[in-house]
Short mmCIF file of C-alpha atoms and ligand atoms in Angstrom, two decimals:
data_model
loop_
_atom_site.label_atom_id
_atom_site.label_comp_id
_atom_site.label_asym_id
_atom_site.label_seq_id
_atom_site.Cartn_x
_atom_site.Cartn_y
_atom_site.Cartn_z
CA UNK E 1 -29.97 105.29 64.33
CA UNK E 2 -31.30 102.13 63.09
CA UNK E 3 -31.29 98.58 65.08
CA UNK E 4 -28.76 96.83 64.01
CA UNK E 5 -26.20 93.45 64.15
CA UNK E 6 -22.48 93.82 64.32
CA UNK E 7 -20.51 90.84 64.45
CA UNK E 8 -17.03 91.38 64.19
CA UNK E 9 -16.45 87.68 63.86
CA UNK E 10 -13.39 87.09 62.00
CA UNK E 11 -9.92 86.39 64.02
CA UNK E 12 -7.96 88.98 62.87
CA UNK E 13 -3.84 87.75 62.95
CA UNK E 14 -2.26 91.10 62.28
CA UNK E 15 1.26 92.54 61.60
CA UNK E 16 5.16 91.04 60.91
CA UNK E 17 5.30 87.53 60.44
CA UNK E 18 1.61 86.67 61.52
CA UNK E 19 1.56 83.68 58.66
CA UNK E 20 4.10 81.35 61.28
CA UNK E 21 0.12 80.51 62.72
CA UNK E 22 -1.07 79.53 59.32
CA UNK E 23 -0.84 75.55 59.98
CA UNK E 24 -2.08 75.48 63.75
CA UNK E 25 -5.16 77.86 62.02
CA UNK E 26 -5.48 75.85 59.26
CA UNK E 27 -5.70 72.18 61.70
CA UNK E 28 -8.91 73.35 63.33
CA UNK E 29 -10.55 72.25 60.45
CA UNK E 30 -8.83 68.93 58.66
CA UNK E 31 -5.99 68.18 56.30
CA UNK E 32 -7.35 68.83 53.15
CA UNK E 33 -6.81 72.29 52.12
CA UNK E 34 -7.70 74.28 48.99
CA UNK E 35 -5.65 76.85 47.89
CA UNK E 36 -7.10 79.54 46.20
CA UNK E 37 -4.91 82.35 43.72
CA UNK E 38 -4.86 84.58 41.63
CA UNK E 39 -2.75 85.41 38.65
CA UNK E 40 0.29 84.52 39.94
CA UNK E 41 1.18 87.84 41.92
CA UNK E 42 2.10 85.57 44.93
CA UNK E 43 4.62 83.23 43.63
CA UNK E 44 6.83 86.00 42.14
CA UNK E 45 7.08 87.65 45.34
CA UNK E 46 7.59 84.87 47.60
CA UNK E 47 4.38 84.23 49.69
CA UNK E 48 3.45 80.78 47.52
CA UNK E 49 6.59 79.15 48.69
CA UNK E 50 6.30 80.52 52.12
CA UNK E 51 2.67 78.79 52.27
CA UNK E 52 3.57 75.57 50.98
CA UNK E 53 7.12 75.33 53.49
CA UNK E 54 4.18 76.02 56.23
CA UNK E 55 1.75 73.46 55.09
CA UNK E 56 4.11 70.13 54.33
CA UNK E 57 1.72 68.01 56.80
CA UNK E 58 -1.23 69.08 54.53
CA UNK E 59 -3.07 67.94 51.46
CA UNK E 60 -3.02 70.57 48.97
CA UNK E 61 -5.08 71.24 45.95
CA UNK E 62 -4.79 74.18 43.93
CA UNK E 63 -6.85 76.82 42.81
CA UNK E 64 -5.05 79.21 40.74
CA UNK E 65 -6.00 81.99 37.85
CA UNK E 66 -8.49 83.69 39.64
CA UNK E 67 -9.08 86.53 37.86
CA UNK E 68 -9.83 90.34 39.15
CA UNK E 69 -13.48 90.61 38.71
CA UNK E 70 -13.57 86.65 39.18
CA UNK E 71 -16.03 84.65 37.02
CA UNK E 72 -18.25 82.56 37.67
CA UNK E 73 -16.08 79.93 35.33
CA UNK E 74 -13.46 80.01 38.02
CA UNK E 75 -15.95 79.42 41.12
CA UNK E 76 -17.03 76.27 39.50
CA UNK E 77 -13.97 75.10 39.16
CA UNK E 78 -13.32 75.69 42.54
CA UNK E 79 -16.28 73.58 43.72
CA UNK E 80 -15.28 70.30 41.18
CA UNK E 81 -12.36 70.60 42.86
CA UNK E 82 -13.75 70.69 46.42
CA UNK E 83 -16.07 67.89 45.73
CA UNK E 84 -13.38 65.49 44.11
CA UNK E 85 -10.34 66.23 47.01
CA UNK E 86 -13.16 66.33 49.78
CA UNK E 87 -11.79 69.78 50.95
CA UNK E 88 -12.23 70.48 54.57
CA UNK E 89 -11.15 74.22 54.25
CA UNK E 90 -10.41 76.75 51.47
CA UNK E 91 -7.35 79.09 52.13
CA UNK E 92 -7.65 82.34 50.32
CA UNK E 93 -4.24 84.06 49.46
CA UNK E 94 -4.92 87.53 48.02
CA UNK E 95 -6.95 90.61 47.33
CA UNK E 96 -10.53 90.59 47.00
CA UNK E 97 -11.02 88.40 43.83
CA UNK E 98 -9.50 85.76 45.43
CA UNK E 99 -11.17 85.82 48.69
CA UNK E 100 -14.25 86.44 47.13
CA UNK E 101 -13.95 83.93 44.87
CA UNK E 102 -13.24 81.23 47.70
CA UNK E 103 -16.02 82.47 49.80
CA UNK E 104 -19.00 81.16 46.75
CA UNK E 105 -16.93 78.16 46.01
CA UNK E 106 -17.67 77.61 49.67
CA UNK E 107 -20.94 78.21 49.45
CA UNK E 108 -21.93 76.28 46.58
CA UNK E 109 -20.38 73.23 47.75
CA UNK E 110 -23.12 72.32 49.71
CA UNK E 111 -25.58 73.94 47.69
CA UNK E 112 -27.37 71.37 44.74
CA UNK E 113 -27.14 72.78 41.80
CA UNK E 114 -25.13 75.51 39.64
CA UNK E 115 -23.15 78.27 41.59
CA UNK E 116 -24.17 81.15 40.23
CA UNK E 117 -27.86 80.45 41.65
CA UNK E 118 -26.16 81.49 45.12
CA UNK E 119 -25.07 84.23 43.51
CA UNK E 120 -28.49 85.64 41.83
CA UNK E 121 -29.96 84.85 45.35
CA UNK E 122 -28.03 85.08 48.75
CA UNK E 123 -30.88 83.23 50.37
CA UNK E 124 -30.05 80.02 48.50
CA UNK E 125 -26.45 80.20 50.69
CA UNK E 126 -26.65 77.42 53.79
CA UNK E 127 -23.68 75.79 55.08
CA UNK E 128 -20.14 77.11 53.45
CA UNK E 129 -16.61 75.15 53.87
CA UNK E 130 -14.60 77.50 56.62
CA UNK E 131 -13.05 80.32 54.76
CA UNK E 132 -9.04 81.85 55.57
CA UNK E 133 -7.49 84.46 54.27
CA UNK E 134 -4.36 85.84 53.90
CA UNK E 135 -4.29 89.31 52.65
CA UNK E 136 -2.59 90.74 49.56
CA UNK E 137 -3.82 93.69 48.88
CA UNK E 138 -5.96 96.29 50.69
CA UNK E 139 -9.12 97.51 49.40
CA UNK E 140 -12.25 95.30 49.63
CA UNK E 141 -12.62 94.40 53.60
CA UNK E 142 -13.64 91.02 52.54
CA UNK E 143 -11.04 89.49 54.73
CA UNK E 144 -13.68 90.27 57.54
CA UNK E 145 -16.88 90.75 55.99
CA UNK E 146 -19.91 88.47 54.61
CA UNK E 147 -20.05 89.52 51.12
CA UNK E 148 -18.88 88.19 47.55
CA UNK E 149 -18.79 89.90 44.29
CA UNK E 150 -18.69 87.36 41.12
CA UNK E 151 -18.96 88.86 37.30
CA UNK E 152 -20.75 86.47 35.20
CA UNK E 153 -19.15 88.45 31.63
CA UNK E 154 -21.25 86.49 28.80
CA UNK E 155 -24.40 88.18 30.19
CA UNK E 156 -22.49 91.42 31.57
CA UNK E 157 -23.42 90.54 35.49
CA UNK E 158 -21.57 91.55 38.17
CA UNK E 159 -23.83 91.13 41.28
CA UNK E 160 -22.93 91.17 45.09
CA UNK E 161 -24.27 88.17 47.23
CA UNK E 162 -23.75 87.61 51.09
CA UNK E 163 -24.45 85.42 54.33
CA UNK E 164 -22.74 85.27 57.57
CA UNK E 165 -21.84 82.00 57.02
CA UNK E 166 -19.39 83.32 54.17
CA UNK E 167 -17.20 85.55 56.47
CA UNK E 168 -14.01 84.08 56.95
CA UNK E 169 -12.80 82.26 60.34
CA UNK E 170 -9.52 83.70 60.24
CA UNK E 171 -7.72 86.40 58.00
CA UNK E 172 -3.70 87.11 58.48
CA UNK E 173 -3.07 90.50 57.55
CA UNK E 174 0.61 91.24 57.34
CA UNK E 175 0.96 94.55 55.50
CA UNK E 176 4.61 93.43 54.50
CA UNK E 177 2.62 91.75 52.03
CA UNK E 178 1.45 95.09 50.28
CA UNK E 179 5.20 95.83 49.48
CA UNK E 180 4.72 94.50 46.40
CA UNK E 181 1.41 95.60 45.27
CA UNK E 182 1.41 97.92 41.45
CA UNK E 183 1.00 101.80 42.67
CA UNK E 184 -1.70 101.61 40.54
CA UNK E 185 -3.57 98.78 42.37
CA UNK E 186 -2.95 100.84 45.69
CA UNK E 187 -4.29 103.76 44.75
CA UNK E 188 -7.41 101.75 43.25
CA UNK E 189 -7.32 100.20 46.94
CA UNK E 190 -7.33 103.13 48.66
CA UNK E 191 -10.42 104.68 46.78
CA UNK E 192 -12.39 102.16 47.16
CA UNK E 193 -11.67 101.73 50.87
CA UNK E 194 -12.84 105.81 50.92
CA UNK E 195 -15.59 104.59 48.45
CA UNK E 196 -16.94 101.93 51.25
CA UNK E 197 -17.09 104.47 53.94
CA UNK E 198 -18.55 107.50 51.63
CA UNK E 199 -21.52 105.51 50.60
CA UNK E 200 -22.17 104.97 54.66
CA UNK E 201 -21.18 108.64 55.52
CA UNK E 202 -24.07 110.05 53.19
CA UNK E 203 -27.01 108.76 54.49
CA UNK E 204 -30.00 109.28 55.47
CA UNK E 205 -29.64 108.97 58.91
CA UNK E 206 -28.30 111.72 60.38
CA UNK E 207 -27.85 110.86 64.17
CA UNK E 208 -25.28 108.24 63.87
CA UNK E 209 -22.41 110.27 65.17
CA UNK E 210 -20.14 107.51 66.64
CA UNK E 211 -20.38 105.81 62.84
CA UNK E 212 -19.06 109.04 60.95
CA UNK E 213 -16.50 109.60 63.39
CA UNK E 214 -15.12 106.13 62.68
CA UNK E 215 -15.93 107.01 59.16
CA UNK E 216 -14.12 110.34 58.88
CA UNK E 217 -10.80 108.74 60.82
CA UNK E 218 -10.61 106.60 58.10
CA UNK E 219 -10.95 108.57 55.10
CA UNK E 220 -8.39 110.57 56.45
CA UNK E 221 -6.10 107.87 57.02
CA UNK E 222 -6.03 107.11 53.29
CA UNK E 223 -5.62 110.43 52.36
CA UNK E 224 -2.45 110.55 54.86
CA UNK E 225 -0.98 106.87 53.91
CA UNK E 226 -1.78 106.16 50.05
CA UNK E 227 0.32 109.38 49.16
CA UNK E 228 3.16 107.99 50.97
CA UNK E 229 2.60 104.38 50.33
CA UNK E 230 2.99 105.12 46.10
CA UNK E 231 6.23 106.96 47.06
CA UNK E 232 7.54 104.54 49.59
CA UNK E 233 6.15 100.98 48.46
CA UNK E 234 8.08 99.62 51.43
CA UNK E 235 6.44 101.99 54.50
CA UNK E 236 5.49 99.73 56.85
CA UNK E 237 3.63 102.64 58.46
CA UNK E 238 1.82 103.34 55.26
CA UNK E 239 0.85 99.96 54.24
CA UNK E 240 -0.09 99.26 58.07
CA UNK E 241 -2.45 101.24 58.23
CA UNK E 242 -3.76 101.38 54.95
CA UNK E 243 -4.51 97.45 55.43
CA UNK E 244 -6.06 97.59 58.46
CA UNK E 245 -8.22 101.13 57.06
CA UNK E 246 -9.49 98.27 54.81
CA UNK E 247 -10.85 95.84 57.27
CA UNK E 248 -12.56 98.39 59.33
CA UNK E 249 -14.27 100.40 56.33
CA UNK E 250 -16.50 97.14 55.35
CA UNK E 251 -16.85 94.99 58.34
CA UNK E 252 -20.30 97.25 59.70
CA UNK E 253 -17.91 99.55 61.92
CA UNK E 254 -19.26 102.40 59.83
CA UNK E 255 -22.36 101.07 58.23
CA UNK E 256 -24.40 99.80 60.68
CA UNK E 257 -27.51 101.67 61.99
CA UNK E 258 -27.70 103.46 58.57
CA UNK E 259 -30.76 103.57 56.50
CA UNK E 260 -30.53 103.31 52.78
CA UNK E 261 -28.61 101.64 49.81
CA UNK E 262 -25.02 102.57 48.21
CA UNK E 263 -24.94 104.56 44.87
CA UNK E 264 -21.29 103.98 43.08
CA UNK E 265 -20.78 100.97 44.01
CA UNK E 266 -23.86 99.85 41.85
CA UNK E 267 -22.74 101.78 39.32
CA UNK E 268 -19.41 100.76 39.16
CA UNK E 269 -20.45 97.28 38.86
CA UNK E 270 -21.81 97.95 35.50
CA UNK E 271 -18.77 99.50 34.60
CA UNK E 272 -16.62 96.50 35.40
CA UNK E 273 -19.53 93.94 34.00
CA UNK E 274 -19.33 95.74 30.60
CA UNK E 275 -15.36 96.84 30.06
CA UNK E 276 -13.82 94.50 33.04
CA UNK E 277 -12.20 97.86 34.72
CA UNK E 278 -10.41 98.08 37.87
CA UNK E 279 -13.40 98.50 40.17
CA UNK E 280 -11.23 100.77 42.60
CA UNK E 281 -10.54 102.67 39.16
CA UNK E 282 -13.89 102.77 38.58
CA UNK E 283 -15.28 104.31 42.17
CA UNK E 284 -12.59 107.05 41.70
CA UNK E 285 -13.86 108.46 38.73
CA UNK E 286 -17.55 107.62 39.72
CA UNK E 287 -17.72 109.35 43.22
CA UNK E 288 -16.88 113.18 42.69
CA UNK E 289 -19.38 113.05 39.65
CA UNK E 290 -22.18 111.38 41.85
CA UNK E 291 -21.48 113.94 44.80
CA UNK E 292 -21.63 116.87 42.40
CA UNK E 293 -24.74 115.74 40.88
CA UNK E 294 -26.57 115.00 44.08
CA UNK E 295 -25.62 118.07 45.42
CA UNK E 296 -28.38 120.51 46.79
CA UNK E 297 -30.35 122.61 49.26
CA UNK E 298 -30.91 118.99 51.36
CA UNK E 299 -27.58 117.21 50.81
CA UNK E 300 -25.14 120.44 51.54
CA UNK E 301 -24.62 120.41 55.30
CA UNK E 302 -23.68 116.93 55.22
CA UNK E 303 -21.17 117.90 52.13
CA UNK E 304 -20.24 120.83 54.82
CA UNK E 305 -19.39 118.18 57.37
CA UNK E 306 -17.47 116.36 55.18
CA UNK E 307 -15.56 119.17 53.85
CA UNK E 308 -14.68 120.51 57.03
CA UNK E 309 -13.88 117.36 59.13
CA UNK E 310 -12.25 115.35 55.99
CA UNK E 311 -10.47 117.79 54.23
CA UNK E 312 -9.65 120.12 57.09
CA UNK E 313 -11.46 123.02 54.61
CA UNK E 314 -11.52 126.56 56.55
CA UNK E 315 -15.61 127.14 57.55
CA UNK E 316 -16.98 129.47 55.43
CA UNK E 317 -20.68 130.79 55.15
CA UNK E 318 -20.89 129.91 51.44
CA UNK E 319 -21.96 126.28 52.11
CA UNK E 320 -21.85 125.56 48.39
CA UNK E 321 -18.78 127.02 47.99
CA UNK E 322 -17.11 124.90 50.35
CA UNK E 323 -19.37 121.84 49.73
CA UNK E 324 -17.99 122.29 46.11
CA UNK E 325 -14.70 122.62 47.65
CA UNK E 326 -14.51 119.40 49.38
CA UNK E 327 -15.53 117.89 46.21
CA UNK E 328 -13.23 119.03 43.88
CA UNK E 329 -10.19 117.96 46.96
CA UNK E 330 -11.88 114.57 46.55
CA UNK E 331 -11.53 114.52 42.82
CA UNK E 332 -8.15 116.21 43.19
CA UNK E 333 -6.74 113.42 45.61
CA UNK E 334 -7.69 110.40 42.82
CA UNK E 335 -6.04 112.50 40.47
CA UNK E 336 -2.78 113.06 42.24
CA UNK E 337 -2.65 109.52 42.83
CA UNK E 338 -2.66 109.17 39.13
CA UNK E 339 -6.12 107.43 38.90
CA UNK E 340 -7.15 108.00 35.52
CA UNK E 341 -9.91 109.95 36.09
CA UNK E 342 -12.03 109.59 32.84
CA UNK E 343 -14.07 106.56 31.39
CA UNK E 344 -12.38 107.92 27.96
CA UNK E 345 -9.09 107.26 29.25
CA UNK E 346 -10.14 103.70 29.93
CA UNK E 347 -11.65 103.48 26.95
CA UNK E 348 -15.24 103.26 27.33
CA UNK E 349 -17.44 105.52 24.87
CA UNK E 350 -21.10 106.54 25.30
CA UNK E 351 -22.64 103.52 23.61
CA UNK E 352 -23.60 101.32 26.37
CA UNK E 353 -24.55 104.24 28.84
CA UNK E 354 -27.90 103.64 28.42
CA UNK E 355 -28.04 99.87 29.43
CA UNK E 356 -25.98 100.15 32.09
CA UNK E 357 -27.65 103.33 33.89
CA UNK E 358 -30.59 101.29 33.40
CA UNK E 359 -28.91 97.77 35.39
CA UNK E 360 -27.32 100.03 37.88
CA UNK E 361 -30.66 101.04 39.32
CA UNK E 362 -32.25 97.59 38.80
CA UNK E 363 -29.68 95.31 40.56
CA UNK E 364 -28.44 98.38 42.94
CA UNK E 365 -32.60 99.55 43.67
CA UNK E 366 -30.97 103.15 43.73
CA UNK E 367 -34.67 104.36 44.77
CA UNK E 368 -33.43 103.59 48.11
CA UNK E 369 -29.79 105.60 47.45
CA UNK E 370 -29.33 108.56 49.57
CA UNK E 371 -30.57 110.55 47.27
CA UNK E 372 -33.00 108.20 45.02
CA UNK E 373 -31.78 107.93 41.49
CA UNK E 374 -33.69 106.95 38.11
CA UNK E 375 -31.88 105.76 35.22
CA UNK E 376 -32.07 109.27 33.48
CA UNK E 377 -29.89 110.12 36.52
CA UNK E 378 -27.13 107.56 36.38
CA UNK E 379 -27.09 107.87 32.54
CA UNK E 380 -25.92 112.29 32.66
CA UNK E 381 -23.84 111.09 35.85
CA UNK E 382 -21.63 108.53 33.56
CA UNK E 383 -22.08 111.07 30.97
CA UNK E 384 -20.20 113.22 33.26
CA UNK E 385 -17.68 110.32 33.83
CA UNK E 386 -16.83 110.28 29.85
O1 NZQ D 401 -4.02 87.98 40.55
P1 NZQ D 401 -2.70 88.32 41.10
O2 NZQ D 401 -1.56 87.88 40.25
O3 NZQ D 401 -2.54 87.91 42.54
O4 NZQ D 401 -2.57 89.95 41.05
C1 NZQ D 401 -3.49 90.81 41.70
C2 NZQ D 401 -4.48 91.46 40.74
O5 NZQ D 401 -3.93 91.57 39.44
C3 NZQ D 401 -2.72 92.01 42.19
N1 NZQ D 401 -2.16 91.81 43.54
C4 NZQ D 401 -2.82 91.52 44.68
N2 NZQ D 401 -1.95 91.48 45.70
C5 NZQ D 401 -0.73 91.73 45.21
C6 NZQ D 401 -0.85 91.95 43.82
N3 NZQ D 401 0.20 92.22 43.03
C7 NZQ D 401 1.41 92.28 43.62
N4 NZQ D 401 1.61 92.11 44.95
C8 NZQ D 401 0.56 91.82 45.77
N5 NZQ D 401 0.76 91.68 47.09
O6 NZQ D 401 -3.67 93.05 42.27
C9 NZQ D 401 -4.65 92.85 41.27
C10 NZQ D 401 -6.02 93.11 41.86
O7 NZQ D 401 -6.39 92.12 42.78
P2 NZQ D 401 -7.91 91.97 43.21
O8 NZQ D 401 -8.03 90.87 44.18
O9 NZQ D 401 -8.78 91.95 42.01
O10 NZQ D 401 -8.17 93.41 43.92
P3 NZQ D 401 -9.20 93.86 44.98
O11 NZQ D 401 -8.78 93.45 46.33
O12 NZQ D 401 -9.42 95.29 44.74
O13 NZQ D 401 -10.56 93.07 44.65
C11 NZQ D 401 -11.46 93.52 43.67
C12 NZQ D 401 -12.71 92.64 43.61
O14 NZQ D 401 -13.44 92.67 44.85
C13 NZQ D 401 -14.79 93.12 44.63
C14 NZQ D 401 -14.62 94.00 43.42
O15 NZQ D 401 -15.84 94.28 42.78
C15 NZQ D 401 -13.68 93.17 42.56
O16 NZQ D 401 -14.37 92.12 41.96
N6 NZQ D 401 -15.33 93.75 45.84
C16 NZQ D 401 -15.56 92.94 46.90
C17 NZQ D 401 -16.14 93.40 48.06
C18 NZQ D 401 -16.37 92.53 49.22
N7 NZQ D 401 -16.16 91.23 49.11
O17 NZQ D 401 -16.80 93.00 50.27
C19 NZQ D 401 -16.56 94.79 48.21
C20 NZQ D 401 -15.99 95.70 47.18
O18 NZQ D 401 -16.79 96.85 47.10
C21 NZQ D 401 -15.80 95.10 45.83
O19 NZQ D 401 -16.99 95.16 45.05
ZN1 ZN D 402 -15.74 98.45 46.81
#
């Protein structure tokens, strides 16, 4: 296992009801308060009013229109306004976009000159205004983690940036909140909370047990809950611990002490910086083409493992048999939850392949992947994706 730092520094305020702390949270820091939204899934189902019949004694500017895939438009908006109300904190109300989006607004605040430099380059992040959250939808973990993800469309950029000074203070996770949430954007949640801890799982290192333990719990707990949570919207069981699967699966409780960069996730980000997909849409139909592709003499025991102690898949002495196995469950899962599982279904043809294979290894420096990938690679595995 590799050194490492784990910080699991966000207060977590979890379950029924947990937003009746939101103003003694929000006091720590001053009166003026941003809020940050998104396309207005909040005020139709009730969690807009609830915030502003909390926050009377407060100064409130909004944010609102953040889109999915937020832009780099939208975070500089967010700092204007920051600058002109002198914001002490930025509260977050939604799924990743949003949070995400709040998080570089934070951070280029203080920083002199435009925001997507702290985007290009992490480093350039100092101080950030303190960051809350409450969570709308499960899938990111950036209610308790350090990164940000901001598409910049005009030159087809999607990039990830990240500092500890990003993660937010506090996060209020009431999975009542999920109730609400399109069965397609739960599904999308749910494989990319499997997508987090798969790119972690298959890694190089091979002697962090305690990591893929944590790691196989939770891909088992979506494949348990998201089933149940598109049939039952309102399982508080389901969405519980869907929401909380999503905090643990990026906040370094299964990543740290591994070696080696993610593969879909770079990928997908060229998907969603060209055609503006889903990017939980996106992982599904990335991941079981990746894992068949990368599949070999030195990746099948892993695959084995995974088979096995994911998919409960009977032992068998045909490793690639059963490595193929777990696969095609993975692929089968996405599909049942009525992911479309083709880029032609979303309507992306072959003609920008090429350019995006070719960003995918640049900005994701897939040399250092689990299994190091050239463009040639990525370009026959989104060939498979078609
Ligand atoms: O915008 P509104 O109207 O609120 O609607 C949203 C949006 O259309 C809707 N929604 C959210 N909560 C809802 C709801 N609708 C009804 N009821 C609710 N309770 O869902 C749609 C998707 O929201 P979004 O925030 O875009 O989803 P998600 O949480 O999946 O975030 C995706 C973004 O996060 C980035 C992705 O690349 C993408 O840009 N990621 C961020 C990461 C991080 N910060 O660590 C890691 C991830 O790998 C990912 O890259
Ligand atoms: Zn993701």
């Amino acid at each position: 296992m590799e050194n490492f730092k784990f910080n699991a520094y966000t207060e977590m305020l979890f379950g029924k009801g947990q937003i009746a702390q939101l103003s003694e949270v929000l006091k720590r820091y001053g009166k003026n308060v941003l809020l940050a939204y998104g396309g207005g899934s909040i005020k139709k189902n009730g969690i807009y009013d609830k915030v502003q019949s909390l926050l009377k004694d407060f100064t409130i500017v909004e944010l609102s229109g953040i889109e999915p895939n937020p832009r780099i438009e939208t975070v500089r908006r967010g700092v204007e306004l920051c600058r002109e109300n002198k914001i002490d904190v930025i509260l977050a109300v939604g799924g990743g976009s949003t949070i995400d989006c709040a998080k570089v607004v934070g951070a280029a605040y203080y920083y002199d000159g435009d925001a997507w430099d702290v985007v290009a380059d992490p480093s350039k992040i100092d101080k950030v205004l303190p960051i809350v959250t409450i969570l709308t939808m499960a899938a990111t973990g950036s209610e308790m983690n350090k990164n940000a993800v901001i598409s910049k469309m005009d030159t087809n950029e999607k990039l990830g940036t990240a500092s500890w000074n990003m993660i937010p203070q506090t996060s209020i996770l009431d999975p009542e909140y999920l109730y609400t949430v399109p069965a397609i954007q739960t599904a999308a949640g749910c494989a990319d909370i499997m997508s987090h801890v798969i790119e972690g799982y298959f890694s190089k290192t091979t002697d962090a047990f305690v990591q893929d333990k944590f790691a196989e719990g939770l891909l088992q707990t979506c494949i348990k809950y998201c089933p149940i949570a598109l049939k039952e919207p309102r399982n508080y069981e389901a969405r519980a611990n869907i929401m909380w699967a999503s905090s643990m699966a990026l906040n370094g409780l299964c990543g740290s002490g591994k070696v080696g960069g993610w593969t879909c996730h770079p990928i997908e980000h060229e998907l969603s910086a060209y055609y503006d997909i889903t990017h939980g849409v996106g992982l599904a139909i990335v991941t079981p083409r990746w894992m068949r592709y990368i599949l070999s003499e030195a990746t099948v025991d892993k695959f084995v493992d995974y088979a096995v102690n994911v998919w409960h898949l009977q032992p068998s002495n045909d490793k690639f048999a059963l490595a193929n196995a777990g696969i095609d469950a993975t692929e089968k899962f996405f599909k049942d939850c009525n992911i479309p599982m083709t880029l032609s279904e979303l309507g992306i043809d072959k003609s920008n392949l090429r350019k995006m294979a070719e960003a995918a290894v640049k900005h994701g420096r897939l040399e250092y992947a689990y299994v190091a990938l050239n463009s040639d690679d990525v370009y026959k595995i989104l060939e498979m994706c078609i």
